[in-house]
CSV table of C-alpha atoms in Angstrom, one decimal:
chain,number,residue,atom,x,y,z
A,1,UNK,CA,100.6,139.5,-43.3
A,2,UNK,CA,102.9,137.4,-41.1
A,3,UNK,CA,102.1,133.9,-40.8
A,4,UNK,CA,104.7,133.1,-38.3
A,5,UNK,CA,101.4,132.2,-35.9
A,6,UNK,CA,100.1,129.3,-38.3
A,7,UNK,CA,104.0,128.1,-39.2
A,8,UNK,CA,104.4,127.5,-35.8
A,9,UNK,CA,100.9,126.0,-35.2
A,10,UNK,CA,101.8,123.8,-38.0
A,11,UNK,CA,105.0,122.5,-37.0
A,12,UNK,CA,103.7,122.2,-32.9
A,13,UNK,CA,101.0,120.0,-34.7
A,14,UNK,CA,103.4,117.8,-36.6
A,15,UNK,CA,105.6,117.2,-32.9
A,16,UNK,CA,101.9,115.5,-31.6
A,17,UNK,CA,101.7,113.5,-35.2
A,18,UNK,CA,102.4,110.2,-34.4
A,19,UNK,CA,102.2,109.6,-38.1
A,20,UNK,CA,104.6,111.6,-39.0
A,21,UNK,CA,107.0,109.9,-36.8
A,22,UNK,CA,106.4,106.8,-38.1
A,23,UNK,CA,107.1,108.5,-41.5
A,24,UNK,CA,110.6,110.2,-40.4
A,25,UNK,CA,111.5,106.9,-38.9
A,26,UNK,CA,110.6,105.1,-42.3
A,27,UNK,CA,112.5,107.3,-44.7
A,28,UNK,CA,116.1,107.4,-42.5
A,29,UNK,CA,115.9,103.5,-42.0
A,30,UNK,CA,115.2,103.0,-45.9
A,31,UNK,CA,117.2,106.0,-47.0
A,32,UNK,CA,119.8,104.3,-45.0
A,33,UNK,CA,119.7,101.0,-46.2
A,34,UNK,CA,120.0,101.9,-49.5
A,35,UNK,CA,122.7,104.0,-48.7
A,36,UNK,CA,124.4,101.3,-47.5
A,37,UNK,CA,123.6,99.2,-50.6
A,38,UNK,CA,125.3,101.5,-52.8
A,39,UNK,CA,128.8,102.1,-51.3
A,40,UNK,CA,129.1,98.3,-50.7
A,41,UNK,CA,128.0,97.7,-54.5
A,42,UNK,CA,130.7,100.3,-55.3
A,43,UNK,CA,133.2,98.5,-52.7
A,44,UNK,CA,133.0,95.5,-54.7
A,45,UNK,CA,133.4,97.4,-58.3
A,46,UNK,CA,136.8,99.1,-56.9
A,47,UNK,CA,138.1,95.8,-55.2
A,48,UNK,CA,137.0,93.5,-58.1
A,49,UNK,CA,138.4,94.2,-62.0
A,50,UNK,CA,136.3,91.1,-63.1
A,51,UNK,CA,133.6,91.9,-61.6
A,52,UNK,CA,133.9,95.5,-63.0
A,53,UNK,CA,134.3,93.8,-66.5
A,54,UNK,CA,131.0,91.4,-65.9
A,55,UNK,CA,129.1,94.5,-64.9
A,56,UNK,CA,130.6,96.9,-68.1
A,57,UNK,CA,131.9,99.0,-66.0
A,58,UNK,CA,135.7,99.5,-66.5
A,59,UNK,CA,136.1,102.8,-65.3
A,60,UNK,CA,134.6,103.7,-62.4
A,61,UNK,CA,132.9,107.4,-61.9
A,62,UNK,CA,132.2,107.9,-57.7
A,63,UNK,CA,129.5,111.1,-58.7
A,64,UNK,CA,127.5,108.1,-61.2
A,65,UNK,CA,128.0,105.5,-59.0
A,66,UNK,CA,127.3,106.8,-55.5
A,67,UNK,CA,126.8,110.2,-55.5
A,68,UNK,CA,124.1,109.9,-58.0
A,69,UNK,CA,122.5,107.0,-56.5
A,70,UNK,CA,122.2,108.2,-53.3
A,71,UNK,CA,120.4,111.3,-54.1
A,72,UNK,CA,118.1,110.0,-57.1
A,73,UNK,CA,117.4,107.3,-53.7
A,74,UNK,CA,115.9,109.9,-51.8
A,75,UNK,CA,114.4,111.9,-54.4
A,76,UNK,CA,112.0,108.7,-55.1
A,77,UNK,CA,111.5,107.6,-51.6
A,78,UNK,CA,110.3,111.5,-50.6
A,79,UNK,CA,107.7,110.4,-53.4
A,80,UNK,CA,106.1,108.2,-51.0
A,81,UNK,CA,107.0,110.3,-47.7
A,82,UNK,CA,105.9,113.6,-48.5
A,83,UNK,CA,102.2,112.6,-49.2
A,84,UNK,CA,102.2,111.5,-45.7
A,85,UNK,CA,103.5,114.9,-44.3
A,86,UNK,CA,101.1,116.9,-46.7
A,87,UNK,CA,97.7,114.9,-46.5
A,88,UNK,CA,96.4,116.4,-42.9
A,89,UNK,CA,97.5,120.2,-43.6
A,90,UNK,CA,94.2,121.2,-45.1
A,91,UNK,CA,92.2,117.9,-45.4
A,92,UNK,CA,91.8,117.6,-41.7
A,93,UNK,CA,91.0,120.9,-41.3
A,94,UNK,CA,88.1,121.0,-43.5
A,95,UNK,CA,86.9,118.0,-41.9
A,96,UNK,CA,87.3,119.1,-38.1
A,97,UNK,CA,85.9,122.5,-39.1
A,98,UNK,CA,88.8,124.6,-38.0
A,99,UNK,CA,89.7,125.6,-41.2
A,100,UNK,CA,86.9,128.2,-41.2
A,101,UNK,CA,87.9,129.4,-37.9
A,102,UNK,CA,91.0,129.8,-39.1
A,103,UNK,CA,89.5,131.6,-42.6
A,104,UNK,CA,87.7,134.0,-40.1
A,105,UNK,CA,91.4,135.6,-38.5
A,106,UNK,CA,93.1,138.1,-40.6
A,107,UNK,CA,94.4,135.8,-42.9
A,108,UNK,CA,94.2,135.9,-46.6
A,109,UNK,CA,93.6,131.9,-49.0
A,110,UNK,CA,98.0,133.1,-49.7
A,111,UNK,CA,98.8,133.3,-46.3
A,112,UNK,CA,97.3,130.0,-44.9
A,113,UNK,CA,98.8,128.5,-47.8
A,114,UNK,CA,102.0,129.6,-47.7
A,115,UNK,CA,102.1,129.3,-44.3
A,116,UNK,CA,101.1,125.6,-44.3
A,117,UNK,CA,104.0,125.5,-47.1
A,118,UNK,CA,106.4,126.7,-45.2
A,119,UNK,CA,106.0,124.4,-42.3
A,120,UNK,CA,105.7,121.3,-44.4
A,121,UNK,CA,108.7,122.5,-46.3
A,122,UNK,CA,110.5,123.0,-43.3
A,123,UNK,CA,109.9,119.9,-41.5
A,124,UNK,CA,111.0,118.5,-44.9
A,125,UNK,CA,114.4,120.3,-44.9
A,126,UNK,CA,115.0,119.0,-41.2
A,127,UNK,CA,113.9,115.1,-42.0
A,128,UNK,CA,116.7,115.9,-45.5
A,129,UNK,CA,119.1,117.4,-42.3
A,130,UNK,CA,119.0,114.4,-40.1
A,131,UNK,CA,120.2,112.6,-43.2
A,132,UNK,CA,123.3,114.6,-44.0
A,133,UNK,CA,125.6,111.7,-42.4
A,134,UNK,CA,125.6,110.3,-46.0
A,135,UNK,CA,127.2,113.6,-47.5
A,136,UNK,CA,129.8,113.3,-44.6
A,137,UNK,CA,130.9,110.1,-46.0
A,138,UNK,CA,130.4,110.7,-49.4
A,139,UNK,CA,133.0,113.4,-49.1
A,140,UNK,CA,135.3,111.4,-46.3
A,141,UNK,CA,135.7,108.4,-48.6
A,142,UNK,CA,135.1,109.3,-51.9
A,143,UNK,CA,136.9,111.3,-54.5
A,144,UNK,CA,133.7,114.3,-55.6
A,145,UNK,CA,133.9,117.5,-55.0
A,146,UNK,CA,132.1,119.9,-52.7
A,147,UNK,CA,131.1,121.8,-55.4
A,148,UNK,CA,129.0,118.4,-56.9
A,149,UNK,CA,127.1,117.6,-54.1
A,150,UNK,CA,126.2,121.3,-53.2
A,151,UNK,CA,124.4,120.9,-56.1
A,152,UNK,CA,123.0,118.1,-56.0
A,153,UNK,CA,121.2,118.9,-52.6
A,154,UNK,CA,120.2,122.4,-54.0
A,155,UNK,CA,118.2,119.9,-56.2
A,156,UNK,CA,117.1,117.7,-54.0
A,157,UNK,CA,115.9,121.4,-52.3
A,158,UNK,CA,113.9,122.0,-55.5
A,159,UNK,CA,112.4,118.9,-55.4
A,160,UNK,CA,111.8,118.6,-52.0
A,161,UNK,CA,110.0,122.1,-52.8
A,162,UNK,CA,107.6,120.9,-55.7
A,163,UNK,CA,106.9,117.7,-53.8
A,164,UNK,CA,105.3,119.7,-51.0
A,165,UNK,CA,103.1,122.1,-53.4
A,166,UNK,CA,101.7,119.2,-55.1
A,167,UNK,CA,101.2,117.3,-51.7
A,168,UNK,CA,99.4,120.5,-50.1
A,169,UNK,CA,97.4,121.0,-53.7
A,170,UNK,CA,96.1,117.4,-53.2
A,171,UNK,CA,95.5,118.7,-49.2
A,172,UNK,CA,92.7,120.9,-50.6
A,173,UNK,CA,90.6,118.7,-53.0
A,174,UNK,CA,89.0,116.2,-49.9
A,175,UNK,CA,88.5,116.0,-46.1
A,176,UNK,CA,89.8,112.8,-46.4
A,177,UNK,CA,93.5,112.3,-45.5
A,178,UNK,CA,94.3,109.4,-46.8
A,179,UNK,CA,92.5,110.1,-50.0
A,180,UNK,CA,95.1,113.3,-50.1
A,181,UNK,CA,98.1,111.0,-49.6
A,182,UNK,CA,96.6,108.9,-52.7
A,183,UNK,CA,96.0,111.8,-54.9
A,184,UNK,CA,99.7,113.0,-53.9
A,185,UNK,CA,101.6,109.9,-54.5
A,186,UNK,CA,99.5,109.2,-57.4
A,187,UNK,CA,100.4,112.8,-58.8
A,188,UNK,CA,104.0,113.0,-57.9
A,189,UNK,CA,104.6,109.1,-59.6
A,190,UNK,CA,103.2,109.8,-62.7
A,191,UNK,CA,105.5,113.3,-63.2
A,192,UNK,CA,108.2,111.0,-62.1
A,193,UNK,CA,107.4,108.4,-65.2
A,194,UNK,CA,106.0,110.6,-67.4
A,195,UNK,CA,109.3,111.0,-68.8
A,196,UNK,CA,109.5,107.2,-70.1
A,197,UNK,CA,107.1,108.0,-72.5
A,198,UNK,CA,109.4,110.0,-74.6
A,199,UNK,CA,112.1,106.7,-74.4
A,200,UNK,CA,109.4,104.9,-76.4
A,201,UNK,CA,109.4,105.5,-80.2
A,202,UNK,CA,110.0,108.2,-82.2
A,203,UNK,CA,110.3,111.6,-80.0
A,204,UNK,CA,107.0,113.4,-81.0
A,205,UNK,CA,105.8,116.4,-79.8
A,206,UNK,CA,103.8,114.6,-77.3
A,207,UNK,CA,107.0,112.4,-76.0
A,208,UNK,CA,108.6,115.8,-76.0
A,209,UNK,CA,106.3,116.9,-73.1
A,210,UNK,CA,106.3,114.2,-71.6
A,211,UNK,CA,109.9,114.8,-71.0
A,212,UNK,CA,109.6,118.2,-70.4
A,213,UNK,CA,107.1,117.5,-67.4
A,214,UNK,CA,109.2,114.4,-65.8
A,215,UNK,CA,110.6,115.7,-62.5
A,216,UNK,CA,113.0,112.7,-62.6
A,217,UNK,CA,114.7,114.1,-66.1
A,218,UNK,CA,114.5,117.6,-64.4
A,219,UNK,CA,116.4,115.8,-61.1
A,220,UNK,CA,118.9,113.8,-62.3
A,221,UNK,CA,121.3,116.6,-63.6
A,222,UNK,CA,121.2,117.9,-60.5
A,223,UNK,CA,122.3,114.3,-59.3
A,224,UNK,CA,125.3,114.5,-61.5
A,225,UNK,CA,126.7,117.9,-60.1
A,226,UNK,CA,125.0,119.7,-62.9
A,227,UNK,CA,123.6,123.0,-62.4
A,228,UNK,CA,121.3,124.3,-65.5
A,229,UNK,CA,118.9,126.9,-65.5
A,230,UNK,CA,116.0,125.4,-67.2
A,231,UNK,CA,115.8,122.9,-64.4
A,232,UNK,CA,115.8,125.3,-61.7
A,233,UNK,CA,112.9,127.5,-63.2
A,234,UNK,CA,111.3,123.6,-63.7
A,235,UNK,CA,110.7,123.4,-60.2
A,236,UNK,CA,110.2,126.9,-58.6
A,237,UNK,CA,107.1,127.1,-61.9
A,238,UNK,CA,105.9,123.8,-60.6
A,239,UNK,CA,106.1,124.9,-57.2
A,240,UNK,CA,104.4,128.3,-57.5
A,241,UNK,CA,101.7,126.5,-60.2
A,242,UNK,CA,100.6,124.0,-57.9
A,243,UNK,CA,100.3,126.9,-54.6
A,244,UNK,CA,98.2,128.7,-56.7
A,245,UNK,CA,96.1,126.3,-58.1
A,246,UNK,CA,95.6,125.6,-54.4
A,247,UNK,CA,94.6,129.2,-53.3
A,248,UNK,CA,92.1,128.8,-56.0
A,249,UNK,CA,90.9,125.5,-54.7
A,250,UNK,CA,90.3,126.9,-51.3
A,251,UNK,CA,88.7,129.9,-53.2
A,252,UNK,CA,86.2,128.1,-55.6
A,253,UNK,CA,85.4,125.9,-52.3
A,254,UNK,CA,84.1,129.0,-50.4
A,255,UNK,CA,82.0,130.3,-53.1
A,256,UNK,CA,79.9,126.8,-52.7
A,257,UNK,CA,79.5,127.4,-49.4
């Protein structure tokens, strides 16, 4: 089925959002300032030996330092931002009653929910796009390669990708849109710092999948330049878990109706 038609619904909905303005305006002011933040603390550590040697750092390493800082930065603060740019796309429609009008077209649950995907995704890839200054300087004035950062924002991609599956998942469990943004941000926080568990004591089986379900552990090689498989199939299973635990959300939700 195509679902170009409810994409582009989607995404003509979001331009009429004032929300979501507020939201893209939000995340490139803070994204920025932190940005800023980090090359002047890394400034100061190239100018400064002493201060290098008060902070233990005596060799400085630009893809740690800035590199990645600046993409662990806006891994977290898409935490808080994608919640708002998931929590109407089924939760309003449940509550306005269009989302059995829209049920009634030739559309299968996959299709609506892919479709919503998509145009959350890609509004998500065009807010990461408006940012892409910062990868302009990073390469001007620093001394990474190409080849590092590419990677990094395939991860930050992947991420970008999970974050919207769990944000849309969280879409189909209430009418209520800012109960969606809680359950999201609630959600995507505790797989951020589920990973801490396995820092404490003795690593357990249990602080073992801990780790293994943190999407900052899965993140940060990607930060780093570092490409590995097992963190790529991380996020596209988290990703396709969370679409299809939605499709069966909207399914067990029309068998009590």
């Amino acid at each position: 089925m195509n679902i170009r038609p409810i994409v582009t619904r989607e995404l003509r909905s979001y331009l009429t959002s004032p929300s979501i303005f507020v939201a893209v305006a939000a995340f490139l002011f803070l994204s920025g300032f932190l940005f800023y933040g980090t090359m002047s603390d890394y400034a100061d550590l190239s100018a400064n030996a002493e201060y290098r040697r008060q902070m233990g750092f005596e060799v400085l390493n630009y893809t740690k330092h800035v590199v990645g800082q600046v993409f662990f930065a806006i891994n977290l603060l898409l935490v808080f931002i994608i919640p708002i740019l998931t929590m109407r796309l089924i939760a309003e429609e449940r509550k306005s009653g269009t989302f059995e009008v829209l049920r009634s077209l030739p559309f299968s649950d996959w299709d609506i929910v892919l479709a919503k995907f998509t145009a959350c995704f890609l509004l998500t890839l065009i807010l990461v796009a408006l940012n892409s200054y910062q990868i302009l300087v990073m390469l001007r004035f620093g001394s990474t390669e190409f080849l590092v950062i590419l990677v990094a924002t395939l991860g930050m991609i992947l991420t970008a990708a999970a974050y919207v599956s769990i944000g849309l998942f969280a879409s189909s469990l209430t009418e209520s849109q800012i109960t969606a943004a809680i359950i999201a941000c609630v959600a995507l926080l505790a797989l951020w710092l589920i990973g801490d568990i396995g820092s404490i004591g003795s690593m357990s089986i249990l602080n073992r999948i801990a780790q293994g379900l943190s999407l900052r552990i899965h993140s940060e090689p990607f930060s780093r330049g570092v490409l590995r498989i097992d963190d790529v199939a991380y996020f596209v299973l988290i990703t396709y878990s969370f679409l299809f635990m939605t499709v069966r959300s909207l399914e067990l939700n029309r068998n009590k109706i």
